[in-house]
Short mmCIF file of C-alpha atoms and ligand atoms in Angstrom, two decimals:
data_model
loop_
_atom_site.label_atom_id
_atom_site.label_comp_id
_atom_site.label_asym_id
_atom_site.label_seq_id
_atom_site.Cartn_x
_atom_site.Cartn_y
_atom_site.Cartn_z
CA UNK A 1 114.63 103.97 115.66
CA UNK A 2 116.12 102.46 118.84
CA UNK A 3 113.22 101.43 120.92
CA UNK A 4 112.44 99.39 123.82
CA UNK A 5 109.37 97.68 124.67
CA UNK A 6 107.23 98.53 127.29
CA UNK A 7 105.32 96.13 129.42
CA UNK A 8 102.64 98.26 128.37
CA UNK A 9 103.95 98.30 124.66
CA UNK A 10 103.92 94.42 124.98
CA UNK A 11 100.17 94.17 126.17
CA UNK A 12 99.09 96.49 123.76
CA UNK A 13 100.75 94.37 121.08
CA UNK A 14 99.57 91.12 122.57
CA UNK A 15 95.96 92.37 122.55
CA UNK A 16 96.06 93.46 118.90
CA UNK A 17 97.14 89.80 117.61
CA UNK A 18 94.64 88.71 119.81
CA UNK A 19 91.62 90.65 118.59
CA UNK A 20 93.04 90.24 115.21
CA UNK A 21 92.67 86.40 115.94
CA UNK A 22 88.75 86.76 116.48
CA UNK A 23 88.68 87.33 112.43
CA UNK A 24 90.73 84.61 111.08
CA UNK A 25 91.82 81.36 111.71
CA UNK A 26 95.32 82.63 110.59
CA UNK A 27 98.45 82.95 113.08
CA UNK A 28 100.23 85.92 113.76
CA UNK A 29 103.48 86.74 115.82
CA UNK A 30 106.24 89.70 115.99
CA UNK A 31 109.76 89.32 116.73
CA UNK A 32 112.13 92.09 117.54
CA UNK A 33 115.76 91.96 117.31
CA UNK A 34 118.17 95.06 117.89
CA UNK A 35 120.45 94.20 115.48
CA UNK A 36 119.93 92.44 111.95
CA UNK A 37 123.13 92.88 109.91
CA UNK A 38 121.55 90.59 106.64
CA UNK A 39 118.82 90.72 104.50
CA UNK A 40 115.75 91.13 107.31
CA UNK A 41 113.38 89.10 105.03
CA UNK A 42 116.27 85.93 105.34
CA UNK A 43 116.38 86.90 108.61
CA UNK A 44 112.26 86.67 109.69
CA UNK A 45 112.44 83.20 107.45
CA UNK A 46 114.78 81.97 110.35
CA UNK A 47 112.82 83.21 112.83
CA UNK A 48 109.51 81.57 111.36
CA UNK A 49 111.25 78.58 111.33
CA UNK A 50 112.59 78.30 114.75
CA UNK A 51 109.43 79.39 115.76
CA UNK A 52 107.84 76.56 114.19
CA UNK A 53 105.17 79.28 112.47
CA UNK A 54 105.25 76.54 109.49
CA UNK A 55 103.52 73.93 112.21
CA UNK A 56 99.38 75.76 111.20
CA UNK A 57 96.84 73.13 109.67
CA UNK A 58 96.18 75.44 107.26
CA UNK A 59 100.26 77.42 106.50
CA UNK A 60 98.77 80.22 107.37
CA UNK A 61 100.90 81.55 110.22
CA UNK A 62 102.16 85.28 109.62
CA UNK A 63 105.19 87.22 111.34
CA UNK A 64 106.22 90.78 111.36
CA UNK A 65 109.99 91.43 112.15
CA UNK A 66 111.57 94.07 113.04
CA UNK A 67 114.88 94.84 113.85
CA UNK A 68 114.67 98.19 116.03
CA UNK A 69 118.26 99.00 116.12
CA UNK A 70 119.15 98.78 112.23
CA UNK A 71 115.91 99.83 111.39
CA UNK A 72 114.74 96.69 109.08
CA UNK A 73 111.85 94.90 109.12
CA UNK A 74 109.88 92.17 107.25
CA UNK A 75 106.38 90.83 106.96
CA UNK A 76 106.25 87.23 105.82
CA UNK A 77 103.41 84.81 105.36
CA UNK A 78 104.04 81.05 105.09
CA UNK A 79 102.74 78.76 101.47
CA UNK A 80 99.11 78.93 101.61
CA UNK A 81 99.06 82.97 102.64
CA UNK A 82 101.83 84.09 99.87
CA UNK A 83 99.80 81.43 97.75
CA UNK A 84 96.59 84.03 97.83
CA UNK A 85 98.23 87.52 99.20
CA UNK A 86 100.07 89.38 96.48
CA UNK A 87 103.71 90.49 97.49
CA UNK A 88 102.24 93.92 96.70
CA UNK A 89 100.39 93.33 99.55
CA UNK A 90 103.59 92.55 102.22
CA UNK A 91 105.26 95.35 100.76
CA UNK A 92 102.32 97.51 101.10
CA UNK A 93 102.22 97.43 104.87
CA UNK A 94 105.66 97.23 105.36
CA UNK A 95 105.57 100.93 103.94
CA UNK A 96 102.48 101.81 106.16
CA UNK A 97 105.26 100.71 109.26
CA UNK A 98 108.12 102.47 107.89
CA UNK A 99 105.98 105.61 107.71
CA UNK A 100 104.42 105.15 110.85
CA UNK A 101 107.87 104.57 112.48
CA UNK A 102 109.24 107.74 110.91
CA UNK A 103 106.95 109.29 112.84
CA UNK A 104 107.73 107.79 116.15
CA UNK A 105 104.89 105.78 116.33
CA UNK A 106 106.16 102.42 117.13
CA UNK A 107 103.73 100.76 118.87
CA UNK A 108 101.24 101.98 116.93
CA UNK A 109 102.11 101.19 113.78
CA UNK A 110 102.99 97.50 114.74
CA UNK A 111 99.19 97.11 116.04
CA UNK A 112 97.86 99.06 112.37
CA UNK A 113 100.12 96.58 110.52
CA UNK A 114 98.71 93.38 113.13
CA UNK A 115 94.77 94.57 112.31
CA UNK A 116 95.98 94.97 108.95
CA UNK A 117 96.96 91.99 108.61
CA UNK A 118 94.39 90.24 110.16
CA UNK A 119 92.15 91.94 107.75
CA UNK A 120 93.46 90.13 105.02
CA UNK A 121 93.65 86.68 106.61
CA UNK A 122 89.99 86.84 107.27
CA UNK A 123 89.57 87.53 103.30
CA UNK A 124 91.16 83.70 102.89
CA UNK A 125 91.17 81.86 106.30
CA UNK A 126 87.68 83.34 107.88
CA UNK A 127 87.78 82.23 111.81
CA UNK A 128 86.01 79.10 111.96
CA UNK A 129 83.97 78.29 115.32
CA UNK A 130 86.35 75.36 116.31
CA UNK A 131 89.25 77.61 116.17
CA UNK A 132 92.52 76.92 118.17
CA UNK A 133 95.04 79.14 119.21
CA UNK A 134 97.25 77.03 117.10
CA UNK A 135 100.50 79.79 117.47
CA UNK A 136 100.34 81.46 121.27
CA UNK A 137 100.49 84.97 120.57
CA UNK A 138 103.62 86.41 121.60
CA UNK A 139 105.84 89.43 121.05
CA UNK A 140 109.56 87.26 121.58
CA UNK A 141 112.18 90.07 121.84
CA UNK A 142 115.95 89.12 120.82
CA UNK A 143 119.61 90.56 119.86
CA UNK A 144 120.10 89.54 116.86
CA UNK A 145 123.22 89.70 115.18
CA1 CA B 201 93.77 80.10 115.14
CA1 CA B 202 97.76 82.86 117.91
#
């Protein structure tokens, strides 16, 4: 997998977090590096962080990383998401991208994993009328090391 965004691939993925935002009141975000030469589940915790993806009323911010040239990626939820979700779950669709990146379908499978994911948020944080856009949904694109 070495893979470059599109702006296209961007909107697309920008539009699934969005739509997957009408169902929860939960936060999502992806991050791809090229390279991610540790452990990529260390690796999205750093992310999260300097994202400030902890900063949700309710914890409930999610983020899938991916690291397109080494071919990792991670799916982490902060406390009140892994509190509920069982790490079957992360795992789970993490397989459902590996397969779907096996088979080429990058951009694809990152939108299947957001929906997914914004599934299961709605099971535990169903979107409330008040809702903010509490995370701005992005796609942030970096190196990594
Ligand atoms: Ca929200
Ligand atoms: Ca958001």
């Amino acid at each position: 997998m070495h893979f470059k965004f599109s702006q296209n691939d961007k909107n697309r993925i920008l539009e699934a977090i969005q739509d997957a935002e009408k169902q929860t009141s939960g936060e999502i975000r992806v991050h791809a590096d090229s390279k991610c030469s540790g452990d990529p589940i260390q690796t999205a915790i750093s992310h999260f962080e300097r994202l400030k993806m902890h900063e949700t009323k309710d914890r409930n911010g999610v983020l899938i990383y991916i690291a397109t040239r080494d071919r990792k990626l991670a799916i982490i939820g902060d406390q009140n998401i892994n509190e509920k979700v069982s790490s079957d779950y992360w795992e789970t669709t993490k397989n459902n991208l590996i397969t779907s990146f096996k088979k080429g379908e990058y951009v694809n499978g990152i939108t299947v994993a957001i929906a997914d994911v914004g599934e299961k948020l709605k099971a535990h944080f169903p979107y409330l009328s008040d809702d903010t856009d509490e995370l701005a949904n992005d796609l942030s694109i970096g190196e990594g090391k």
